[in-house]
Coordinates of C-alpha atoms and ligand atoms in Angstrom, one line a residue:
M1 CA 139.1 93.6 91.0
E2 CA 138.3 94.5 94.6
H3 CA 140.4 97.1 96.3
T4 CA 140.2 96.3 100.0
T5 CA 141.9 98.5 102.5
L6 CA 142.3 98.3 106.2
L7 CA 141.1 101.7 107.4
K8 CA 141.9 103.1 110.7
D9 CA 139.0 102.6 113.2
Y10 CA 136.7 101.2 110.5
Q11 CA 134.4 98.4 111.4
C12 CA 131.3 97.4 109.5
I13 CA 128.3 97.9 111.8
N14 CA 126.4 95.2 110.0
C15 CA 128.8 92.3 110.0
G16 CA 131.9 93.5 112.0
M17 CA 134.3 93.2 109.1
Q18 CA 137.3 95.6 109.4
T19 CA 138.2 95.8 105.7
G20 CA 136.4 97.8 103.1
E21 CA 136.7 99.4 99.7
M22 CA 136.8 103.2 99.5
V23 CA 134.1 104.2 97.1
L24 CA 133.9 108.0 97.4
N25 CA 135.7 110.8 99.0
L26 CA 133.2 113.6 99.8
K27 CA 132.4 116.5 102.1
D28 CA 129.6 117.5 104.4
H29 CA 128.3 120.0 101.9
Y30 CA 125.4 120.9 104.1
L31 CA 127.0 122.1 107.3
T32 CA 130.7 121.7 108.2
G33 CA 132.6 121.1 105.0
E34 CA 134.4 118.2 106.7
D35 CA 135.8 115.4 104.7
Y36 CA 134.4 111.9 104.8
L37 CA 134.6 108.6 102.9
I38 CA 132.0 106.2 101.7
V39 CA 133.3 102.7 102.4
R40 CA 131.9 99.5 101.0
C41 CA 132.3 96.6 103.5
S42 CA 134.4 93.8 101.8
K43 CA 132.2 91.1 103.3
C44 CA 128.5 92.3 103.3
H45 CA 128.9 95.2 100.9
L46 CA 127.0 97.7 103.1
L47 CA 128.1 101.3 102.2
Q48 CA 129.0 103.3 105.3
T49 CA 130.1 106.8 106.2
H50 CA 133.7 106.9 107.5
P51 CA 134.6 108.1 110.1
R52 CA 131.4 107.8 112.1
P53 CA 130.9 110.7 114.5
S54 CA 130.9 109.6 118.1
Y55 CA 127.4 109.2 119.6
D56 CA 127.7 112.2 121.8
K57 CA 128.8 114.4 119.0
I58 CA 126.1 113.4 116.4
G59 CA 123.6 116.0 117.6
F60 CA 126.0 118.8 116.6
Y61 CA 125.5 117.9 112.9
Y62 CA 121.7 118.4 113.2
A63 CA 122.0 121.7 115.0
S64 CA 121.3 124.0 112.1
E65 CA 118.0 125.7 111.5
K66 CA 118.3 124.7 107.9
Y67 CA 117.4 121.1 108.5
I68 CA 114.3 121.4 106.4
S69 CA 112.6 118.0 107.2
H70 CA 112.4 119.1 110.8
S71 CA 111.1 122.6 110.2
A72 CA 107.4 123.4 109.9
K73 CA 108.1 126.9 108.5
H74 CA 107.7 127.5 104.8
E75 CA 109.3 130.8 104.1
S76 CA 111.4 130.7 100.9
L77 CA 110.0 129.7 97.6
F78 CA 112.1 126.5 97.7
S79 CA 110.6 125.6 101.1
K80 CA 107.0 126.4 99.8
V81 CA 107.4 124.1 96.8
Y82 CA 108.9 121.5 99.1
G83 CA 105.8 121.9 101.4
L84 CA 103.4 121.5 98.5
V85 CA 105.3 118.4 97.2
Q86 CA 105.3 117.0 100.7
T87 CA 101.5 117.2 100.9
I88 CA 101.2 115.3 97.6
N89 CA 103.8 112.8 98.8
F90 CA 101.8 112.1 101.9
S91 CA 98.9 110.4 100.2
S92 CA 101.2 108.1 98.1
K93 CA 103.2 107.2 101.1
Y94 CA 100.0 106.5 103.1
R95 CA 98.5 104.3 100.3
F96 CA 101.8 102.3 100.0
A97 CA 102.1 101.8 103.7
I98 CA 98.5 100.7 104.5
R99 CA 97.7 98.8 101.3
D100 CA 94.4 97.0 102.1
R101 CA 94.8 97.3 105.9
R102 CA 92.2 98.9 108.0
A103 CA 93.2 101.6 110.5
G104 CA 95.1 100.3 113.6
A105 CA 98.1 101.4 115.6
I106 CA 101.0 103.0 113.9
L107 CA 104.4 103.9 115.2
D108 CA 106.4 106.5 113.2
I109 CA 110.0 106.4 114.3
G110 CA 111.8 109.6 113.5
C111 CA 108.5 111.4 112.9
G112 CA 110.1 114.9 112.8
N113 CA 107.5 117.6 113.2
G114 CA 104.8 114.9 112.9
A115 CA 103.2 116.0 109.6
M116 CA 103.2 112.5 108.1
L117 CA 102.0 110.8 111.4
N118 CA 99.2 113.4 111.6
H119 CA 98.1 112.3 108.1
F120 CA 97.5 108.8 109.5
V121 CA 95.8 110.1 112.6
K122 CA 93.4 112.1 110.4
K123 CA 92.5 108.9 108.6
G124 CA 91.5 107.2 111.9
W125 CA 94.8 105.6 113.0
S126 CA 96.0 105.6 116.6
G127 CA 99.4 107.3 116.1
T128 CA 102.5 107.3 118.2
G129 CA 105.7 109.0 117.3
I130 CA 109.4 108.8 118.3
E131 CA 111.6 111.8 117.6
P132 CA 115.0 112.5 119.1
G133 CA 115.1 116.2 118.2
D134 CA 113.6 118.4 120.9
S135 CA 112.3 121.2 118.7
A136 CA 110.7 118.9 116.1
R137 CA 109.1 116.8 118.9
N138 CA 107.7 119.9 120.5
I139 CA 106.2 121.1 117.2
A140 CA 104.6 117.6 116.8
K141 CA 103.1 117.9 120.2
S142 CA 102.0 121.6 120.1
E143 CA 100.9 121.9 116.4
Y144 CA 99.3 118.4 115.8
K145 CA 98.6 117.3 119.4
L146 CA 100.4 114.0 118.7
N147 CA 101.8 111.5 121.2
V148 CA 105.4 111.8 120.5
F149 CA 108.3 110.7 122.7
D150 CA 112.1 110.6 122.7
E151 CA 113.9 107.4 121.8
T152 CA 114.1 106.1 125.4
K153 CA 110.3 105.4 125.2
L154 CA 110.8 102.6 122.6
A155 CA 112.0 100.1 125.3
E156 CA 108.7 100.8 127.3
F157 CA 106.3 99.6 124.7
E158 CA 104.8 96.1 125.0
D159 CA 105.8 93.4 122.5
K160 CA 103.7 93.4 119.3
S161 CA 102.1 96.7 120.0
F162 CA 101.9 98.1 116.4
D163 CA 100.2 97.1 113.1
V164 CA 102.4 99.4 111.1
I165 CA 105.9 100.8 111.9
T166 CA 107.2 103.5 109.5
L167 CA 110.7 105.0 109.2
W168 CA 110.6 107.7 106.5
H169 CA 114.2 108.5 105.6
V170 CA 115.3 107.6 109.1
L171 CA 117.1 104.3 109.2
E172 CA 120.1 105.8 107.5
H173 CA 120.4 108.1 110.6
V174 CA 120.0 105.5 113.3
Y175 CA 123.2 105.1 115.3
N176 CA 122.7 101.7 116.8
L177 CA 121.3 100.0 113.7
H178 CA 120.9 96.4 114.9
E179 CA 119.7 97.4 118.4
R180 CA 117.0 99.5 116.7
L181 CA 116.0 96.7 114.2
A182 CA 115.7 94.2 117.0
E183 CA 113.4 96.7 118.8
I184 CA 111.3 97.1 115.7
K185 CA 111.0 93.3 115.3
R186 CA 109.8 93.1 118.9
L187 CA 107.2 95.9 118.6
L188 CA 105.7 94.8 115.3
K189 CA 102.6 92.5 115.4
S190 CA 102.9 89.1 113.7
D191 CA 100.8 90.3 110.7
G192 CA 102.3 93.8 110.9
T193 CA 103.9 95.9 108.3
L194 CA 107.2 97.7 108.3
V195 CA 107.7 100.5 105.9
L196 CA 111.0 102.2 105.1
A197 CA 111.9 105.1 102.8
L198 CA 115.6 105.3 101.9
P199 CA 117.8 107.2 99.4
N200 CA 119.1 104.8 96.8
P201 CA 122.9 105.0 95.9
R202 CA 122.1 102.9 92.8
S203 CA 119.9 105.5 91.3
F204 CA 120.9 107.5 88.2
D205 CA 121.1 110.8 90.0
A206 CA 123.4 109.2 92.6
Q207 CA 125.7 108.0 89.9
F208 CA 125.6 111.3 88.0
Y209 CA 126.3 113.6 91.0
G210 CA 128.8 111.2 92.7
A211 CA 130.5 113.0 95.6
H212 CA 128.0 115.9 95.3
W213 CA 124.9 113.7 95.5
A214 CA 123.0 115.5 98.2
A215 CA 121.4 112.3 99.6
Y216 CA 124.8 111.0 100.8
D217 CA 124.3 113.8 103.4
V218 CA 127.4 112.7 105.4
P219 CA 127.9 112.4 108.3
R220 CA 124.1 112.6 109.2
H221 CA 123.5 109.5 106.9
L222 CA 125.7 106.8 108.5
Y223 CA 124.7 104.1 105.9
H224 CA 123.8 104.2 102.2
F225 CA 121.5 101.2 101.7
T226 CA 121.2 99.7 98.2
P227 CA 117.9 97.9 97.6
E228 CA 119.8 94.5 97.6
I229 CA 121.5 95.2 101.0
I230 CA 118.4 96.4 102.8
E231 CA 116.5 93.3 101.6
K232 CA 119.2 91.1 103.0
I233 CA 119.5 92.9 106.3
M234 CA 115.7 92.8 107.0
L235 CA 115.6 89.1 106.1
D236 CA 118.0 88.6 109.1
Y237 CA 115.1 89.8 111.2
G238 CA 112.6 87.6 109.5
L239 CA 111.1 90.4 107.5
K240 CA 110.5 89.7 103.9
L241 CA 110.3 92.3 101.2
Q242 CA 106.8 92.7 99.8
D243 CA 107.1 95.6 97.5
T244 CA 109.1 98.7 96.6
R245 CA 108.1 102.0 95.0
T246 CA 110.0 105.1 93.8
L247 CA 109.3 108.4 95.5
W248 CA 109.0 110.4 92.3
F249 CA 109.7 113.9 93.7
D250 CA 112.9 113.0 95.6
S251 CA 115.0 112.8 92.4
Y252 CA 114.2 116.5 91.6
Y253 CA 114.7 117.6 95.2
V254 CA 118.0 115.8 95.6
S255 CA 119.3 116.9 92.2
L256 CA 118.4 120.6 92.9
L257 CA 120.3 120.3 96.2
S258 CA 123.2 118.6 94.6
E259 CA 123.5 121.4 92.0
E260 CA 123.4 123.9 94.9
Y261 CA 126.4 122.1 96.5
L262 CA 128.1 122.3 93.1
G263 CA 127.4 126.0 93.0
S264 CA 126.2 125.8 89.4
G265 CA 123.6 128.6 89.4
F266 CA 120.5 128.9 87.2
L267 CA 121.6 126.5 84.5
G268 CA 122.3 123.9 87.2
K269 CA 118.6 124.1 88.2
I270 CA 117.6 123.3 84.7
R271 CA 120.0 120.4 84.6
A272 CA 118.7 119.2 88.0
I273 CA 115.2 118.9 86.6
M274 CA 116.5 117.0 83.6
I275 CA 118.6 114.6 85.7
G276 CA 115.7 114.2 88.1
G277 CA 113.3 113.4 85.2
Y278 CA 115.8 111.0 83.6
S279 CA 116.4 109.2 87.0
N280 CA 112.6 108.7 87.2
L281 CA 112.4 107.4 83.7
I282 CA 115.1 104.8 84.4
S283 CA 113.3 103.7 87.5
L284 CA 110.2 103.1 85.4
V285 CA 112.1 100.8 83.2
K286 CA 114.5 99.2 85.6
R287 CA 113.5 97.8 89.1
N288 CA 115.2 99.3 92.2
R289 CA 116.7 102.4 90.5
G290 CA 114.6 105.1 92.1
S291 CA 116.4 108.1 93.7
S292 CA 114.5 107.3 96.9
Q293 CA 112.4 104.2 97.4
M294 CA 109.8 103.0 99.8
Y295 CA 110.1 99.4 100.9
R296 CA 107.3 97.3 102.6
F297 CA 108.2 94.3 104.7
K298 CA 106.2 91.6 106.5
F299 CA 107.1 88.6 108.6
Ligands
ZN1 ZN1 129.8 94.3 106.5

């Protein structure tokens, strides 16, 4: 039975529908403690954060120093482990993204401090980055000497400029989703590859932690793409799914953070490792159940 509710000011960004089912009631555990809903569109079934912060207020939710993906410092033990894991992650992300392609032009949208983009550049790729955050962009420029611009630059690139476009845990943050996807379609070469990494609300750790699942990360994550929905959305842009792969470390990282939000102490950390491991085990057996997944698309 479908419980569809008309929510005040709710409109699906994907299909325009104004009714949706409330799936979860949750908080911004990371920064403000504010309450949000996860709503499933009654027509296209996309999960969205409700209410959506207004465009001019969204920067506020990223203001904290804690936003680890944009920080190049590795001070605490947690951050050190994260840094080490990230390095291991880079090569699997790289291999998945390029497959049998020779080095060409890559555009990394939402490149953060540029560490992943720099990995491509070191392998001989011509790299360009887009990053809306000033401090992360400046690190990418000063630390890695990368060509990184703010989002306004996207409109200036010529059609079909890039062999590979990557968005590593970025599309869920993009405010004007369809505008951005149309731009990506325009910028990608006919034989180009689009690579996305996204948290997966269908994973075991997502189901286990529910409203405390750290990868909901509301209101910074505006959408919560299931593998089925992202495949459908990209098909609207003529991009066909080629392959998916689980990002094995994300289940542990997200579970540890979820336990932190639950305030469950040392035993919670032990449980997080078990849940992370179990989530990975399930994704080995069942397709599209990884905590976070990479997706590769081509025209
Ligand atoms: Zn919809």
